[in-house]
Every structure is written in structure tokens, then in C-alpha cells.
Amino acid sequence: MFRTALRNILAHKARLLMTVLAVTLGVAFVAGTLVFTDTLGKALSGQSAKSFKDVAVSVTSYGQVRDDNGKLEGDPGISQRTLDQVAALDGVASVSGRVSGFAGVGDQNGKLIGTGWSNRGSNFDPAGDGKDPRYDFTEGSGPANAGQVALDEASAETGKYKVGDRIRVATNGPVKEYTLSGVFTTEDGAVNAGGSLVLFDTSVAQKLYLKPGFYDELSVAAKPGASADQLLGAVKPLVNGKSTEVKTGAELARDQAMSIEREMSGMSTMLLVFALISLFVGIFLIYNTFTMLVAQRTKELALLRAVGAKRGQVMRSVLAEASLIGLVSAVLGLVSGIGLAVGMRSVMDSLGAKIPAGPLVVAPATIVWALVIGVLVTTLSALLPAWRTGRIPPVAAMGSAHLPSTAKSLLVRNIFGIVLGVAGIALVFLGVSTGGENGRYTIGAGAFLILLGLIVLLPLLSRPVIAAVRPLLQRVFGVPGKLAAQNAVRNPRRTAVTAASLAIGLTLVTTLSVIGITMGKAVDRMSTDKIKADYKVSMAGGGNLDKSVAETLAKAPGIKAVSQQTAGALYFGDDFHAASGVNPAGIGQLLNIDVVSGSLSSLGRGEVAVAEKTAKSQGLSVGSTIKAKFDDGKKADLRVGAVYKDMEGLLSPFVIDDKVLSAHSDHPYIPEVYVSTGGESDANQQKVVDALGKNPALTIATQTDMRNEMGGIVNLALNIMYGLLGMALIISVLGVVNTLAMSVFERTQEIGMLRAIGLDRSRVKNMIRLEAVVISLFGAVLGIVVGVFLAWAVGSTFADQVPGYELVLPFDRIGIFLALAAVVGVLAAMWPARSAARLNMLTAIKTE
């Protein structure tokens, strides 16, 4: 029986090719994901271990903390006195103090070098030999005074800077010029992520980022023979602050490796979900292939039964075929996955993400998973067709009839499908009524049941749906159209399984599209309707702006209105509430705030404006008094002067004069400043740029930029999802190709008869093409309908959280999806249609 299984594989190589491709693609996705994340994780961990190689003990300060009354206590960092005490300990070879923060470097044209969020600045801390062990200088040396800086090699090359050049460096304050003293290489993660690293003199870095005489971190190097654990015990009593952490270099390396592993796990999980979706779609292709192969080999299998083969032997022979195909596909998928991982690494390098050097990691677990998944998916998919082989009676060898589905089996199937579908719909509506994150989980469970129910009910749905379009096909395409519609419903099970893969893929794509576009429109409306400012100024890295930015702009010529957006907090008892500090004189000209009651002018009198939803939940109205506590612990009675409609994403629930809010914070956090110049123009934008000293670290966003910034994440996420789901759709195409190819083989005699009675080759091709288009569109329409329903359900769970949320049906994209489904049908039918048209009619008529 094993030899029989092997012979059948070799006899049906072409018909099994699409199955092999489907499994290979799915396994390649899985293996590629595992190899890529393992390789990246290993490289990052190696880089981390290298950076801590010479560190025996590390001391990290997280700044001052607040006591029970909200007052800041403790030092802002690790003092120079503490550093000197640590350096005096027995066994300590050297101690280097580090302080760091954001620093942006402009190129020769003033454009920011690097990716913004990973542009960093730190201090150059030379040891006794005048060298800093963290950096290897290729040119010049570290900064020796306040007017010098050193720059990483990649950034210097990008900016075309040489030692002695003047370079512009910006932190969160005004841009300054420094002399480039040296160029260095480093294993710093920010630089490897595509950012830049600027080294200042220690006193300059402390003044910029912390406070003179203090550090964020100490790195302790041990003398030969000194134990890191002993040094740890000696250092701890010297730095026992509430916000100070002391660890050995080995512990830090291990913690960072675990952190990297968690991050890689998250990425791996996301990619594996899409890989499993692809494999799930592939199940339908494999199932269809073996169902048709078994049907076509009815006489052969019945003959085996007639000559003594038992049911179990026949079943095992089919499963052996599937297992062998799965094994071959898994091996091919593993090899392809390794190539995919290499390609992903190259793509990331080309996009500027500098992945640390390291070997390609193909873990034994990856090999095992690839082989197990490939064999398991193929074998399980073939299980039902294999079981059916055992039901073929030996008498079937006397004729050529295939065993039809019994009315009872179809009835049970339809009842089961209806139960699944109804249960899924009920769960979706339950999730809609529940709302929030829990509601979305409930909707997800309901969506899964709906898809299962749809898969089960597709044979039942195929007849009436395709019958409805048969008259149109016959009217437009004549006899080929009529025959195509009849062929599509001749075997509803086969049509259903073929359409199911497309239905699943387009359900996911449609759901994501509708949600993404609806969210994008809501964001677009919010930015268009609510923002009146011409420009928004922010840090390129998304960090904190210095208060001098708003002050400078307010004094600049041509500026009509300015308001910073300071992020702060108000406490009512122990409850935290976000607050926005604004300029009362300018905010009304910059944001379109819909005041429900009261007046925004009350902000200038030290009163507070409250968002409508928060006012209702807190029982507040104009004239109410709030007993509030600020970040520094000081208390105040604030009068409500206005209630406004919520502006989530633009304003916090509480709005107050920035002078009042900032007075209670040593370092107020200002993420953005809104500016009005009387209208957008190149000249007006240049006024803002010039007023800020052509600072490369500052981003000047127009209204269009603001709109794109808000919707950019949604569009990026959508494009990533489309790309990842593309694999599932490719497998769906293979399924259509496979079904049609085997259907043509199955109908060889019939096609010969049609040719004999006058159906020419072009019409035969049209018949096959139209059959493919009908099946593809059938699956696409069902997928789009279910996708829109699920998008509505998911969207309703966070509609209250997104101002202006209204479900948007992207008819243009839906039209594109349908057109692509039709194109898929045409392309998938090319080979089967050509094969059918080339059949010799006399030979075909004689075929059994």
C-alpha cells in the first residue's frame, strides 16, 4: 500500500503541485518569522552583552520621586560625591558617569540626520588614559571643552562632516553650533536603530539634561580578580536612594536579553498569526485536492478493496500520500523560510534600520516546527477525504459513478452550519452591547464562529447565489456563460471549499479596510474641524519642547497667535485627571473649541474649562468649585468657568492657564506649540523656521502634515496588514487554479463532447474562465458582506472614544476587491482553460 501511495504521488505530480506550493508558502512564512526573530534577537542580545562586557556594576538613577504629599524628594541623579566614593572602593578600577537625552544634528542643509526618536546625546567621560572605553575614535578625539562635540561615524558620513567643521546641534532648547572634535564608532542601540549620537563635554551634558554635578548612570569597572558580586555589595550602601537601581553588568545583560526576547516574541506572535491564517486558507486547497483525487480514483480504490485491501489500508495509503507531500512541502518551506529571513534582514538594512552583525540563527525548534506544521496541516486536511475512501464499496469498481453526498449528510451539515452562524451572530451583538476591550474579544469569538458557519453553509448558499447571476452570464456570454454557471454549482462542496479561502481572506481585508478608513476619516474630520492653527511645532523625536519655543514665537514678527500645549495633571483626592495648560489669549484662535456653557475667557482669570463628558461624570457645571491638587502637592480651589465638547487627542478633559499649571512643575512637559500666522504659505512657514533659529530638531507641521500625522499610523497599519494577508490571498489563487485544473481533468469526456458538437476552443476557454470568475466573485462577495458586518461591530465598541466616528463604507476599495477577485479568476483559469482548449476531442470522448 505504501508503494501504491508513492506511485500515486508520482502519477499526479502536476495536480499536486498547487498543494505543495500552498503548504510551502505557509511553512515558509512560519519558518521565516522564527528564523528572522531568532537572528535579530541573537544579534541584539550579542550587542547588549558586548556593551556590558567591561561593566562589573551599574548604578542607574530614575530621578526624584514624590512623597505622600506630592513633594519631590531626593537628588535629581547620582552626585559627583557618590561617584568619588564608589571610585575609592577596593577592587574598583574606574568609574564612568553618564548623562543622556535627546540631541538632533543638522546636515549641511539644516535637515535632521537620523530618525528623530533615536537621536541621542551623551557625555564623553575619559578614563586615566584619556579614552572613553565605550567609543572607538576613527578621527580626532572626544570633546575637551564646552564648545566641542564628537559625532558617530555614520552621522558624520551622512552630514559630510570632518573634524574641525562647525555643526548645528539642538536639544529641546535653541539650536547651538559646536566644533566637531572627533568621529567614533559605537555599539549604541540608538545608532544601530538609525539614529545619531552626539558626545558633549560632561559639564555641558549635565547642564543640558540633568543638573550640574549629577549623572543618570554610573558604570563601574573592576580590577583583575575583583568579584562583581562583592563590588555590588559595597556599592549598594552608597547609593540607596528610592529611585536608584544597582545591578551587576551580567544582570543587566541578562535583563536586556530577556527584554529583547519579549519584544521579539511580540513581533513573532503577530507574524505567526498571519502565517497561521495562510495555513488555514491552505487547508481548503489541500482538502479540495484530495477530495477530487479520491473521487477520480474511485474505481482504482474500489479495485484495491475488491482484491483484498481493508478499509484501514486504503485510508492509510491516502494519508501516506498526504504525509509525504507535507514532508516535501515542509522541507521546501523551511529552505524558503531561511531565504525569506535573509531577505527581511536585507530589506531592514536598506530602510536604514542597522541590524547588528551576527550569524543566521536556525534553531532546532524552528526545524521541528516547520516539519511538524507542514506534515500535520497536510495530513489533517486529507483526513476526511481519506476516511471517505474507506466507504467506497468494492462494487464501485464495476462502474464509474462517484459516490454522491446523501441528503442526510447535507441536512446535518446545513443544520450544523446554521447553529454555528446564529451563535456567532449572537456573540457579535453581545460584544456590541458590552463595548470596550471585553466587547471586542466577544466579537472576535463571534467572528470565528461566523466564519466556521459560513464555511459549512457555503454549499447551501452557492446554488441560489450563482443561480441568480446565471441569466446575466447567459445573456452576456451566451452558451459559455450558461455552462460556466452550471459547472460552478455542479459540485457545490467543491465550489464551496474553493470559494471559502477567498471568502476568509477578503473578510479579514474588508474588516481591516472599513475600520481603518473609518478611523482615518474620523481623524481627518477632527484635524480639519478642530484645528485652526496654521502650524504645529514639535520635537522631531516626540520629546519635550523648551518653554522658550513659545516665548520666542510670541515675540516674532508676523505671528498672530501662539499657544503651547503643556501636559499636566490635577488630582481630586487620589484620582488622576489629565490637564492641558494653554495660552488663554491665543487658544481660541488656534483650536475650534465648541463651548457648551460659560466662556473660554475665564481661563485668563485662573479658572478651568472641563470637557462635557468629564463634567457629567464628575457632576460639574459652570460655577462649580474643584478642590484640586497639583503635581507638586499644592492644593487649590479651582472654579469651573467653561464646559466644552470633548476634543480627545487635542485637549485633555481639563484645560487651564499654562502659567497656573507650569508654576507647579520644575520641568513642564510641552509636546507641541500651535501657531497662527494668518494663513499657510511658504513665506509664513519660513517666518516660523527663522524665528526658531532654523533648528533641525524641530518639526514645523502644516495642517496637511497634521492630518497625515494623525492618520499615518492607521494607513501604515493597514498597508502592513494588506501585505501580510497577501500570502493568504496568493494561496487562495492557487486553490482556484488547482480546482479548475482537476475539474478539467475530471470533465475531459464532457469537454470532448462539447467540442464535437460545435463549441470551439475560444468558447471552451471562456467557459473555464467564467467558471473561475463566478467562483472567485462568489467567495469575494460573501467575504466582503461578512467583513463589513464585523467592521461595524468592532467599530461600535470604540465609537464613543473617537470624536466624529461614523462608519464609512469605502466603495472604491470594495470595488477594487471585487475587480481583483475577478482578475484572480481570470489569471487562475489561464492554465486550465488552455489545457481544456487543447484537448483532442476524439481522445477526450473515449476517456472514461
PDB file of N, CA and C in Angstrom, residues 520-564:
ATOM      1  N   GLY A 520      -9.582  56.703   9.884  1.00  0.00           N
ATOM      2  CA  GLY A 520      -8.867  57.754   9.175  1.00  0.00           C
ATOM      3  C   GLY A 520      -9.757  58.952   8.891  1.00  0.00           C
ATOM      4  N   LYS A 521     -11.004  58.700   8.470  1.00  0.00           N
ATOM      5  CA  LYS A 521     -11.946  59.795   8.213  1.00  0.00           C
ATOM      6  C   LYS A 521     -12.270  60.554   9.491  1.00  0.00           C
ATOM      7  N   ALA A 522     -12.429  59.818  10.603  1.00  0.00           N
ATOM      8  CA  ALA A 522     -12.725  60.475  11.880  1.00  0.00           C
ATOM      9  C   ALA A 522     -11.560  61.380  12.288  1.00  0.00           C
ATOM     10  N   VAL A 523     -10.339  60.852  12.120  1.00  0.00           N
ATOM     11  CA  VAL A 523      -9.147  61.650  12.449  1.00  0.00           C
ATOM     12  C   VAL A 523      -9.054  62.858  11.523  1.00  0.00           C
ATOM     13  N   ASP A 524      -9.360  62.642  10.244  1.00  0.00           N
ATOM     14  CA  ASP A 524      -9.303  63.721   9.274  1.00  0.00           C
ATOM     15  C   ASP A 524     -10.307  64.814   9.625  1.00  0.00           C
ATOM     16  N   ARG A 525     -11.527  64.391   9.995  1.00  0.00           N
ATOM     17  CA  ARG A 525     -12.539  65.376  10.386  1.00  0.00           C
ATOM     18  C   ARG A 525     -12.107  66.137  11.629  1.00  0.00           C
ATOM     19  N   MET A 526     -11.491  65.395  12.563  1.00  0.00           N
ATOM     20  CA  MET A 526     -11.061  66.036  13.801  1.00  0.00           C
ATOM     21  C   MET A 526     -10.013  67.101  13.504  1.00  0.00           C
ATOM     22  N   SER A 527      -9.042  66.771  12.653  1.00  0.00           N
ATOM     23  CA  SER A 527      -7.981  67.735  12.364  1.00  0.00           C
ATOM     24  C   SER A 527      -8.511  68.895  11.519  1.00  0.00           C
ATOM     25  N   THR A 528      -9.411  68.610  10.606  1.00  0.00           N
ATOM     26  CA  THR A 528      -9.950  69.660   9.745  1.00  0.00           C
ATOM     27  C   THR A 528     -10.898  70.578  10.496  1.00  0.00           C
ATOM     28  N   ASP A 529     -11.763  69.981  11.317  1.00  0.00           N
ATOM     29  CA  ASP A 529     -12.792  70.758  12.005  1.00  0.00           C
ATOM     30  C   ASP A 529     -12.291  71.439  13.266  1.00  0.00           C
ATOM     31  N   LYS A 530     -11.315  70.837  13.925  1.00  0.00           N
ATOM     32  CA  LYS A 530     -10.936  71.324  15.248  1.00  0.00           C
ATOM     33  C   LYS A 530      -9.671  72.165  15.272  1.00  0.00           C
ATOM     34  N   ILE A 531      -8.799  72.009  14.288  1.00  0.00           N
ATOM     35  CA  ILE A 531      -7.532  72.745  14.312  1.00  0.00           C
ATOM     36  C   ILE A 531      -7.613  73.942  13.377  1.00  0.00           C
ATOM     37  N   LYS A 532      -7.502  75.126  13.933  1.00  0.00           N
ATOM     38  CA  LYS A 532      -7.484  76.358  13.145  1.00  0.00           C
ATOM     39  C   LYS A 532      -6.058  76.878  12.961  1.00  0.00           C
ATOM     40  N   ALA A 533      -5.137  76.370  13.753  1.00  0.00           N
ATOM     41  CA  ALA A 533      -3.742  76.826  13.678  1.00  0.00           C
ATOM     42  C   ALA A 533      -3.153  76.508  12.311  1.00  0.00           C
ATOM     43  N   ASP A 534      -2.271  77.366  11.854  1.00  0.00           N
ATOM     44  CA  ASP A 534      -1.603  77.129  10.569  1.00  0.00           C
ATOM     45  C   ASP A 534      -0.485  76.107  10.702  1.00  0.00           C
ATOM     46  N   TYR A 535       0.188  76.109  11.875  1.00  0.00           N
ATOM     47  CA  TYR A 535       1.345  75.234  12.051  1.00  0.00           C
ATOM     48  C   TYR A 535       1.371  74.666  13.467  1.00  0.00           C
ATOM     49  N   LYS A 536       2.005  73.523  13.568  1.00  0.00           N
ATOM     50  CA  LYS A 536       2.257  72.910  14.877  1.00  0.00           C
ATOM     51  C   LYS A 536       3.752  72.640  14.983  1.00  0.00           C
ATOM     52  N   VAL A 537       4.345  73.115  16.064  1.00  0.00           N
ATOM     53  CA  VAL A 537       5.779  72.922  16.296  1.00  0.00           C
ATOM     54  C   VAL A 537       5.950  71.808  17.324  1.00  0.00           C
ATOM     55  N   SER A 538       6.811  70.852  17.026  1.00  0.00           N
ATOM     56  CA  SER A 538       7.072  69.751  17.952  1.00  0.00           C
ATOM     57  C   SER A 538       8.500  69.278  17.773  1.00  0.00           C
ATOM     58  N   MET A 539       8.971  68.486  18.728  1.00  0.00           N
ATOM     59  CA  MET A 539      10.302  67.900  18.614  1.00  0.00           C
ATOM     60  C   MET A 539      10.272  66.766  17.598  1.00  0.00           C
ATOM     61  N   ALA A 540      11.340  66.653  16.810  1.00  0.00           N
ATOM     62  CA  ALA A 540      11.407  65.589  15.810  1.00  0.00           C
ATOM     63  C   ALA A 540      11.336  64.217  16.455  1.00  0.00           C
ATOM     64  N   GLY A 541      11.846  64.100  17.666  1.00  0.00           N
ATOM     65  CA  GLY A 541      11.816  62.815  18.351  1.00  0.00           C
ATOM     66  C   GLY A 541      10.609  62.631  19.241  1.00  0.00           C
ATOM     67  N   GLY A 542       9.667  63.583  19.187  1.00  0.00           N
ATOM     68  CA  GLY A 542       8.471  63.473  20.011  1.00  0.00           C
ATOM     69  C   GLY A 542       8.713  63.803  21.461  1.00  0.00           C
ATOM     70  N   GLY A 543       9.807  64.497  21.764  1.00  0.00           N
ATOM     71  CA  GLY A 543      10.133  64.798  23.158  1.00  0.00           C
ATOM     72  C   GLY A 543       9.564  66.120  23.630  1.00  0.00           C
ATOM     73  N   ASN A 544      10.166  66.630  24.692  1.00  0.00           N
ATOM     74  CA  ASN A 544       9.670  67.821  25.363  1.00  0.00           C
ATOM     75  C   ASN A 544      10.270  69.086  24.748  1.00  0.00           C
ATOM     76  N   LEU A 545       9.414  70.056  24.436  1.00  0.00           N
ATOM     77  CA  LEU A 545       9.870  71.339  23.951  1.00  0.00           C
ATOM     78  C   LEU A 545      10.262  72.230  25.128  1.00  0.00           C
ATOM     79  N   ASP A 546      11.257  73.051  24.910  1.00  0.00           N
ATOM     80  CA  ASP A 546      11.611  74.029  25.924  1.00  0.00           C
ATOM     81  C   ASP A 546      10.574  75.161  25.908  1.00  0.00           C
ATOM     82  N   LYS A 547      10.299  75.731  27.082  1.00  0.00           N
ATOM     83  CA  LYS A 547       9.296  76.802  27.166  1.00  0.00           C
ATOM     84  C   LYS A 547       9.705  78.018  26.349  1.00  0.00           C
ATOM     85  N   SER A 548      11.004  78.116  26.018  1.00  0.00           N
ATOM     86  CA  SER A 548      11.466  79.248  25.227  1.00  0.00           C
ATOM     87  C   SER A 548      10.921  79.228  23.807  1.00  0.00           C
ATOM     88  N   VAL A 549      10.462  78.033  23.316  1.00  0.00           N
ATOM     89  CA  VAL A 549       9.922  77.942  21.956  1.00  0.00           C
ATOM     90  C   VAL A 549       8.693  78.831  21.819  1.00  0.00           C
ATOM     91  N   ALA A 550       7.729  78.678  22.736  1.00  0.00           N
ATOM     92  CA  ALA A 550       6.514  79.504  22.683  1.00  0.00           C
ATOM     93  C   ALA A 550       6.840  80.972  22.937  1.00  0.00           C
ATOM     94  N   GLU A 551       7.742  81.234  23.865  1.00  0.00           N
ATOM     95  CA  GLU A 551       8.111  82.627  24.176  1.00  0.00           C
ATOM     96  C   GLU A 551       8.753  83.306  22.981  1.00  0.00           C
ATOM     97  N   THR A 552       9.632  82.577  22.276  1.00  0.00           N
ATOM     98  CA  THR A 552      10.305  83.127  21.108  1.00  0.00           C
ATOM     99  C   THR A 552       9.316  83.423  19.987  1.00  0.00           C
ATOM    100  N   LEU A 553       8.407  82.489  19.750  1.00  0.00           N
ATOM    101  CA  LEU A 553       7.427  82.665  18.686  1.00  0.00           C
ATOM    102  C   LEU A 553       6.474  83.817  18.981  1.00  0.00           C
ATOM    103  N   ALA A 554       6.108  83.968  20.243  1.00  0.00           N
ATOM    104  CA  ALA A 554       5.177  85.039  20.610  1.00  0.00           C
ATOM    105  C   ALA A 554       5.757  86.416  20.303  1.00  0.00           C
ATOM    106  N   LYS A 555       7.080  86.532  20.317  1.00  0.00           N
ATOM    107  CA  LYS A 555       7.742  87.819  20.081  1.00  0.00           C
ATOM    108  C   LYS A 555       8.129  88.015  18.617  1.00  0.00           C
ATOM    109  N   ALA A 556       8.009  86.949  17.817  1.00  0.00           N
ATOM    110  CA  ALA A 556       8.474  87.018  16.428  1.00  0.00           C
ATOM    111  C   ALA A 556       7.516  87.839  15.552  1.00  0.00           C
ATOM    112  N   PRO A 557       8.026  88.577  14.571  1.00  0.00           N
ATOM    113  CA  PRO A 557       7.159  89.348  13.667  1.00  0.00           C
ATOM    114  C   PRO A 557       6.344  88.429  12.755  1.00  0.00           C
ATOM    115  N   GLY A 558       5.116  88.816  12.490  1.00  0.00           N
ATOM    116  CA  GLY A 558       4.258  88.050  11.590  1.00  0.00           C
ATOM    117  C   GLY A 558       3.484  86.936  12.260  1.00  0.00           C
ATOM    118  N   ILE A 559       3.693  86.710  13.544  1.00  0.00           N
ATOM    119  CA  ILE A 559       2.977  85.655  14.267  1.00  0.00           C
ATOM    120  C   ILE A 559       1.718  86.255  14.897  1.00  0.00           C
ATOM    121  N   LYS A 560       0.558  85.686  14.566  1.00  0.00           N
ATOM    122  CA  LYS A 560      -0.715  86.227  15.053  1.00  0.00           C
ATOM    123  C   LYS A 560      -1.121  85.669  16.409  1.00  0.00           C
ATOM    124  N   ALA A 561      -0.916  84.382  16.615  1.00  0.00           N
ATOM    125  CA  ALA A 561      -1.322  83.759  17.881  1.00  0.00           C
ATOM    126  C   ALA A 561      -0.439  82.543  18.144  1.00  0.00           C
ATOM    127  N   VAL A 562      -0.136  82.316  19.433  1.00  0.00           N
ATOM    128  CA  VAL A 562       0.699  81.185  19.840  1.00  0.00           C
ATOM    129  C   VAL A 562       0.121  80.600  21.124  1.00  0.00           C
ATOM    130  N   SER A 563       0.120  79.273  21.211  1.00  0.00           N
ATOM    131  CA  SER A 563      -0.244  78.619  22.473  1.00  0.00           C
ATOM    132  C   SER A 563       0.480  77.289  22.579  1.00  0.00           C
ATOM    133  N   GLN A 564       1.188  77.117  23.674  1.00  0.00           N
ATOM    134  CA  GLN A 564       1.771  75.816  23.946  1.00  0.00           C
ATOM    135  C   GLN A 564       0.687  74.872  24.476  1.00  0.00           C
TER     136      GLN A 564
END
